[in-house]
Coordinates of C-alpha atoms in Angstrom, one line a residue:
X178 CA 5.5 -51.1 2.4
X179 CA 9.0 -49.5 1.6
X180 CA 11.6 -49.5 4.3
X181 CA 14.0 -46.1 4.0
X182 CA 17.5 -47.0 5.9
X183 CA 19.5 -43.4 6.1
X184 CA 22.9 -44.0 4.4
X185 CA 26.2 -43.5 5.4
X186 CA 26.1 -45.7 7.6
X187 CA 25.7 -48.3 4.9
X188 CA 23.7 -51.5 6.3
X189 CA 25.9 -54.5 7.0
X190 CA 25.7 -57.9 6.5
X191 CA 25.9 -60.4 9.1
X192 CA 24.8 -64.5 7.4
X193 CA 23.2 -66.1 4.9
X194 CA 22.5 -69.8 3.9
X195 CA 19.7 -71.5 2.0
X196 CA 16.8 -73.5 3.4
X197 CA 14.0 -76.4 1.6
X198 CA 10.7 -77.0 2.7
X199 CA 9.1 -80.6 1.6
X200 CA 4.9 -80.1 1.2
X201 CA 3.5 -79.9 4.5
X202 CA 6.1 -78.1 6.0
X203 CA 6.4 -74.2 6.8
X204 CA 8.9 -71.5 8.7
X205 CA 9.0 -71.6 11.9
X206 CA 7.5 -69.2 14.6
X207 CA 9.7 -66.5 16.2
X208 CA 9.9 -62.8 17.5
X209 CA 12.0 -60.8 18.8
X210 CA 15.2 -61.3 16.3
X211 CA 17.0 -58.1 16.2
X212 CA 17.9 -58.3 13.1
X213 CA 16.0 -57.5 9.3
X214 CA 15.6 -61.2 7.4
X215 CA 15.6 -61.1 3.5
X216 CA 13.8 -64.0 2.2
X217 CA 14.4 -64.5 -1.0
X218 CA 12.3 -67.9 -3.0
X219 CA 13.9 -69.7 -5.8
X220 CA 11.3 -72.2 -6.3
X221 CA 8.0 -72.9 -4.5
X222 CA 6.1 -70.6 -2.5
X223 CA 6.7 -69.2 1.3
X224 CA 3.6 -68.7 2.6
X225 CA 4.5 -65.8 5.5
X226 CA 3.5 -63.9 8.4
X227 CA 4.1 -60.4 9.9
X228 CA 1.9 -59.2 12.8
X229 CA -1.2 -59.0 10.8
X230 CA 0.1 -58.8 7.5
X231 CA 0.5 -62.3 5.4
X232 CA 2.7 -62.6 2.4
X233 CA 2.6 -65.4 -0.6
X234 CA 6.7 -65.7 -1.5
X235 CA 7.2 -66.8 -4.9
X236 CA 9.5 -67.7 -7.4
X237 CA 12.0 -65.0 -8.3
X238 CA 10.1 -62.3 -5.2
X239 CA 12.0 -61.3 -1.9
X240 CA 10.5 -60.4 1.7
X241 CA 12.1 -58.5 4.0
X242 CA 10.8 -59.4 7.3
X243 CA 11.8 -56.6 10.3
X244 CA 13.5 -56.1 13.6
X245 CA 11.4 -57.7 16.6
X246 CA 8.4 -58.4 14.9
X247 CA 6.2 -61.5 14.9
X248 CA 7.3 -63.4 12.3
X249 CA 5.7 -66.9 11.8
X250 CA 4.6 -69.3 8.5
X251 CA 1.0 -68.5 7.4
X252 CA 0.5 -71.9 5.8
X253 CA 2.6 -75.2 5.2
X254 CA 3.8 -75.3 1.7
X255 CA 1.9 -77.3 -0.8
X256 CA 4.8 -77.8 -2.9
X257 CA 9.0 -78.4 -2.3
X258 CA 10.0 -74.5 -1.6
X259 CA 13.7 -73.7 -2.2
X260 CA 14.7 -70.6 -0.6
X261 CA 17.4 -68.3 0.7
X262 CA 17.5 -65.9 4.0
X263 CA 20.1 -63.4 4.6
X264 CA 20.2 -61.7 8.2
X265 CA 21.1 -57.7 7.9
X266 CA 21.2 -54.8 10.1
X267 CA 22.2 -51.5 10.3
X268 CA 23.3 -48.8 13.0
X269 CA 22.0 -45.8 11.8
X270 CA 18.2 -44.8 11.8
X271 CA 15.2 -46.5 9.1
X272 CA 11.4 -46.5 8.6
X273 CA 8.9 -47.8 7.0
X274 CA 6.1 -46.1 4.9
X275 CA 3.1 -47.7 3.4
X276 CA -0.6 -47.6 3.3
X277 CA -0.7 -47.8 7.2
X278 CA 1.7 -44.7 7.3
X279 CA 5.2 -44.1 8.3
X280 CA 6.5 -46.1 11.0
X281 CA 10.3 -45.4 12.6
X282 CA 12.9 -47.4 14.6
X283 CA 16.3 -47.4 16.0
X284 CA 17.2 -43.1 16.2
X285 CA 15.4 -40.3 14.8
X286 CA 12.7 -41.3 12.0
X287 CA 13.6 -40.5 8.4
X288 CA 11.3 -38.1 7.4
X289 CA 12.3 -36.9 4.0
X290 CA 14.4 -37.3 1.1
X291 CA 18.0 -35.9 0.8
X292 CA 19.4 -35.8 -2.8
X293 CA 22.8 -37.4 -3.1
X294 CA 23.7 -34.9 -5.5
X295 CA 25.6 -33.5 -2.6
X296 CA 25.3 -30.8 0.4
X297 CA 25.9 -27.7 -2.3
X298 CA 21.6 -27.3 -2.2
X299 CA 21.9 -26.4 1.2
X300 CA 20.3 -23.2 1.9
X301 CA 21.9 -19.7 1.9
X302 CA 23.8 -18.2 4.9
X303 CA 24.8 -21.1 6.3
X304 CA 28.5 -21.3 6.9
X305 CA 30.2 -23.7 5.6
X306 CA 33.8 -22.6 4.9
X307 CA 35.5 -23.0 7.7
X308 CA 35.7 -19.7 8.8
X309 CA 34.2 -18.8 12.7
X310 CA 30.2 -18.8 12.4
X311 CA 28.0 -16.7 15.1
X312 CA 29.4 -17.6 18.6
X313 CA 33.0 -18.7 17.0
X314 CA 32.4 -21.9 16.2
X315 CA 35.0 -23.0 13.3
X316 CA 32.5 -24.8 10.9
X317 CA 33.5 -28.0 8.8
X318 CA 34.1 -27.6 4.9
X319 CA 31.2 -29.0 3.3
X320 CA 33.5 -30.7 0.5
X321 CA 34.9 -32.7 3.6
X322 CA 31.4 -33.8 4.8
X323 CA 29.7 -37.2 3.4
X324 CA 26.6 -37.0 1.6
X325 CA 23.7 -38.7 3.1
X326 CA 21.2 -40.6 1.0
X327 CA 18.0 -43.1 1.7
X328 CA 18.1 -46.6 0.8
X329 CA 14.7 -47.4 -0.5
X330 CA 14.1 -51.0 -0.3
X331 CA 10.5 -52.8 -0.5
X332 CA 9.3 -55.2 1.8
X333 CA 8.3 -57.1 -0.8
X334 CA 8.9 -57.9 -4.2
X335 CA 9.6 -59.0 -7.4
X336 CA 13.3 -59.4 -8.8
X337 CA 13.6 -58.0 -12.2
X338 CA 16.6 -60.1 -12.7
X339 CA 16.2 -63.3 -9.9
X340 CA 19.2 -64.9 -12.0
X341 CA 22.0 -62.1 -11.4
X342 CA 20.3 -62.3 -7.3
X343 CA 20.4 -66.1 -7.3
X344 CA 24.4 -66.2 -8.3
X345 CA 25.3 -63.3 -5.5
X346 CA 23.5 -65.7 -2.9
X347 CA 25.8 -68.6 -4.3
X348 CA 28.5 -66.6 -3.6
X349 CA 27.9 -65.9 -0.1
X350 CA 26.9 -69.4 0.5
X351 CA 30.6 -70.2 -1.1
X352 CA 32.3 -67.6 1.1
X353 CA 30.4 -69.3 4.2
X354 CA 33.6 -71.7 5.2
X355 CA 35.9 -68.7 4.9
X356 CA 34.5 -65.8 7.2
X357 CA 36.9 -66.3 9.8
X358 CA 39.8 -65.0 7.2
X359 CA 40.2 -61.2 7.4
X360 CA 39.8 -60.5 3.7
X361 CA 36.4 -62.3 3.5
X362 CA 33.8 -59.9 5.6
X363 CA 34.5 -57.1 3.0
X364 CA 33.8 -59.3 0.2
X365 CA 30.7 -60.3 1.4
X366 CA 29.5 -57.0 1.9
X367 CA 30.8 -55.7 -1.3
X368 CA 28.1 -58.9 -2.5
X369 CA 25.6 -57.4 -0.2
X370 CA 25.5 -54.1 -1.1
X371 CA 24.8 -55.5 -4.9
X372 CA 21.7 -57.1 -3.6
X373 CA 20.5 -53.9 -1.8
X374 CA 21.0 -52.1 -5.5
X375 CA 19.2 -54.5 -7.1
X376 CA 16.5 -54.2 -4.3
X377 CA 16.3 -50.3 -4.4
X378 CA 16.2 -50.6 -8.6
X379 CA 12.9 -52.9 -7.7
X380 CA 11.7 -50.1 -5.6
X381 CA 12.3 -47.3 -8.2
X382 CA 10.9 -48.9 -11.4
X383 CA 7.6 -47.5 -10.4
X384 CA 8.0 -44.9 -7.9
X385 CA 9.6 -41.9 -9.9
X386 CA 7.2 -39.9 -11.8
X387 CA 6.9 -38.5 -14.9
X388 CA 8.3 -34.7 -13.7
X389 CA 11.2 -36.4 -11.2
X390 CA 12.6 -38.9 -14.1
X391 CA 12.4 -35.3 -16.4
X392 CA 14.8 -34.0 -13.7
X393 CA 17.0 -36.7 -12.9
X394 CA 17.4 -36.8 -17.0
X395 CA 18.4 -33.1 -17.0
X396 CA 20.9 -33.3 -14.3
X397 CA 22.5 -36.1 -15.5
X398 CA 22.8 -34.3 -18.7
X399 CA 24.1 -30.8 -17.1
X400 CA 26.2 -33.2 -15.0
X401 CA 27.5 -35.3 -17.6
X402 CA 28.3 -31.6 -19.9
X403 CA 29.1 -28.9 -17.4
X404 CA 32.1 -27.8 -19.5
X405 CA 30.2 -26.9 -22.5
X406 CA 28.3 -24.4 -23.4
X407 CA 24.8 -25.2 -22.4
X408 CA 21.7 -23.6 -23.5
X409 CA 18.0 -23.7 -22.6
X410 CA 17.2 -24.4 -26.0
X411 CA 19.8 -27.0 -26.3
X412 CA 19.2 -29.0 -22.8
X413 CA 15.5 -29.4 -24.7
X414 CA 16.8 -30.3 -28.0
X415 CA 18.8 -33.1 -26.3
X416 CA 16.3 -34.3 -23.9
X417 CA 13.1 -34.0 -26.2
X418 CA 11.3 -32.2 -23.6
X419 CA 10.1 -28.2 -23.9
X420 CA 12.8 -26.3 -21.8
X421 CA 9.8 -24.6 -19.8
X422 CA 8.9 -28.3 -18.9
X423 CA 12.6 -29.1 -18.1
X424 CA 12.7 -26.0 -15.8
X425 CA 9.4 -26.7 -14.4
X426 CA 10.2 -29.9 -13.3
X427 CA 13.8 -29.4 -12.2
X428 CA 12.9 -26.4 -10.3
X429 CA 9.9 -28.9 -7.8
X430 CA 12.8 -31.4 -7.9
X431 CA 15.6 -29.3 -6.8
X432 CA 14.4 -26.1 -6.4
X433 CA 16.3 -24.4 -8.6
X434 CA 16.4 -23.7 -12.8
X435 CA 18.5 -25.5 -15.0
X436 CA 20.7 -23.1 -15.5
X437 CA 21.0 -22.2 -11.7
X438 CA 22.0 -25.9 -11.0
X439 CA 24.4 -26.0 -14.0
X440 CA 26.2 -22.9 -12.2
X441 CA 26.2 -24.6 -9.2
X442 CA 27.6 -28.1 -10.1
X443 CA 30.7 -25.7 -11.7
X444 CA 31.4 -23.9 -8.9
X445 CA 31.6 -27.8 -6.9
X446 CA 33.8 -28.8 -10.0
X447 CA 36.2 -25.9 -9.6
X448 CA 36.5 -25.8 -6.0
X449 CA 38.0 -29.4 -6.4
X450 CA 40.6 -27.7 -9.2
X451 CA 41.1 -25.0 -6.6
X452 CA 42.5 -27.7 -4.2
X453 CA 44.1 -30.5 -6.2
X454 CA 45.4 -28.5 -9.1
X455 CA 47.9 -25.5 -9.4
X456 CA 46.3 -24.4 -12.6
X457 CA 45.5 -20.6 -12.9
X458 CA 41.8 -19.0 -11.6
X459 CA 41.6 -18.5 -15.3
X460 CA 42.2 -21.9 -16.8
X461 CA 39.7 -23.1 -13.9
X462 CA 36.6 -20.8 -14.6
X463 CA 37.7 -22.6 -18.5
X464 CA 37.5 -25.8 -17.7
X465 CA 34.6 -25.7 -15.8
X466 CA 32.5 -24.0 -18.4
X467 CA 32.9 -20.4 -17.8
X468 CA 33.6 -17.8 -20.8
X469 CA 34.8 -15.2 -18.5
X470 CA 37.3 -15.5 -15.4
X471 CA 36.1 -12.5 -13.7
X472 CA 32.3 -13.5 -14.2
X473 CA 33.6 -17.2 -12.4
X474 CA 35.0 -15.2 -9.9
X475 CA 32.0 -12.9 -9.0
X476 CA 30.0 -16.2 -8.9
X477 CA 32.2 -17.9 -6.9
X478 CA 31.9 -15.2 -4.4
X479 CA 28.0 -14.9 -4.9
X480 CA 27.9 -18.6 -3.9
X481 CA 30.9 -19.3 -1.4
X482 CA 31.4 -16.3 0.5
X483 CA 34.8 -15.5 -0.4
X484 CA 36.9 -15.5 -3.8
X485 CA 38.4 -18.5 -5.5
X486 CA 42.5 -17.5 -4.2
X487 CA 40.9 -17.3 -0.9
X488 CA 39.4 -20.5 -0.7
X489 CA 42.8 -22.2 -1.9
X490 CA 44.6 -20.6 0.3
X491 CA 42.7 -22.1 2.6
X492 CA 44.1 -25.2 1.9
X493 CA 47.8 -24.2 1.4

């Protein structure tokens, strides 16, 4: 079972502390909490209930138990069980996937994935700039808008590094006596949001295939060297991958070539020179990669509807 939570908003934290069960003894039987649960075992074993689903919570694994569900102990320990629980929720929309198929709360489901690599993939036509679209409506500047993303977090799990998860829940239980102070909520969720990284990297180790870690490889390359001269030939050198592969891959992930995303990431790069520099269309289309100003400006407008100068004046 994965649970997807649709990001921004980020989910928040709300309390933690940490809990021991002698043998004999197990958790407690409840429903309708409104809020997710992260179990997390340091020692022992948690024997668990969901509905119909029963989980075995061991040393160094985490359970996330959900919103207004049965939740209940399966069985009483059989040894002394140390463990932590963290209550969490969020306001914006999340569901859960898994061999009994997709499941949704709170407001519209989360069907698919959106790449964070921002809102520039968006298809064709749509406007975007600003300018009045069909019936006059003055649409938002995509560089203004925040990229959504999906937080994908198992239900349960392994840690892949239970000490680094152990000393951010010693933390919280630390800042436990200060929450009333205004500076502490933010630090707490700063520590949160480590543990929902550490959750997601969990969730990934084994989910990404072949072909999407090929992609993710190239645009973190083309990413990482947008203002060089990049090749085909050489984005297969450097990745030890055929460049026909590379494309193959990038273009199911993306839906675009390699070379079509690399334009497109400079184009994003220079639109941000357009409005925080006062350097020349020239020097721009330079330092973003381009060999030719006048082929950076026919791109530009290919892309954005309207020529570099105009989209700064926009902003002047």
């Amino acid at each position: 079972m994965i649970l997807h939570l649709a990001a921004p908003p980020l989910p928040f934290y709300i309390a933690s502390g940490t809990h021991q069960f002698p043998p004999g003894h197990r958790h407690l039987n409840r429903q309708h909490i409104h809020v997710f649960d992260l179990l997390y075992v340091r020692s022992g074993c948690l024997y668990m209930g969901e509905e119909e689903r029963r989980y075995e919570v061991r040393e160094g694994q985490a359970l996330i138990l959900l919103p207004d569900r049965h939740h209940f102990g399966s069985r009483d320990c059989t040894e002394s069980t140390l463990y932590d629980w963290l209550h969490f929720s969020t306001s914006g929309p999340w569901s859960v996937s898994g061999t009994g198929g997709p499941e949704s709360r709170h407001s519209e489901a989360v069907h698919s994935e959106t790449w964070p690599q921002g809102s520039w993939l968006q298809e064709a036509g749509e406007p975007v700039h600003g300018q009045p679209g069909p019936g006059g409506k003055v649409h938002v500047h995509r560089e203004f808008e925040a990229n959504p993303f999906l937080l994908r977090l198992p239900q349960y799990t392994s840690l892949p590094q239970p000490a680094r998860m152990e000393e951010l829940l010693d933390q919280l239980t630390r800042l436990a006596p200060e929450a009333h102070l205004s500076g502490t909520p933010l630090r707490q969720q700063i520590l949160f949001q480590e543990m929902l990284g550490m959750l997601q990297g969990a969730s990934e180790a084994g989910r990404l295939s072949p072909q999407t870690q090929c992609a993710e490889l190239a645009a973190s390359f083309l990413r990482g060297h947008f203002s060089e001269e990049i090749t085909a030939a050489r984005l297969g050198e450097c990745l030890n991958f055929h460049p026909v592969y590379i494309a193959r891959c990038m273009n199911k992930a993306y839906g675009c070539s390699p070379m079509e995303y690399l334009l497109r990431y400079r184009i994003e790069q220079s639109k941000l020179l357009l409005m925080q520099t006062g350097y020349s269309v020239a020097r721009i289309a330079e330092e973003v990669g381009f060999r030719s100003a006048s082929y950076f400006s026919a791109t530009f407008c290919r892309l954005e509807g309207i020529s570099p100068r105009q989209f700064r004046r926009q902003f002047s």
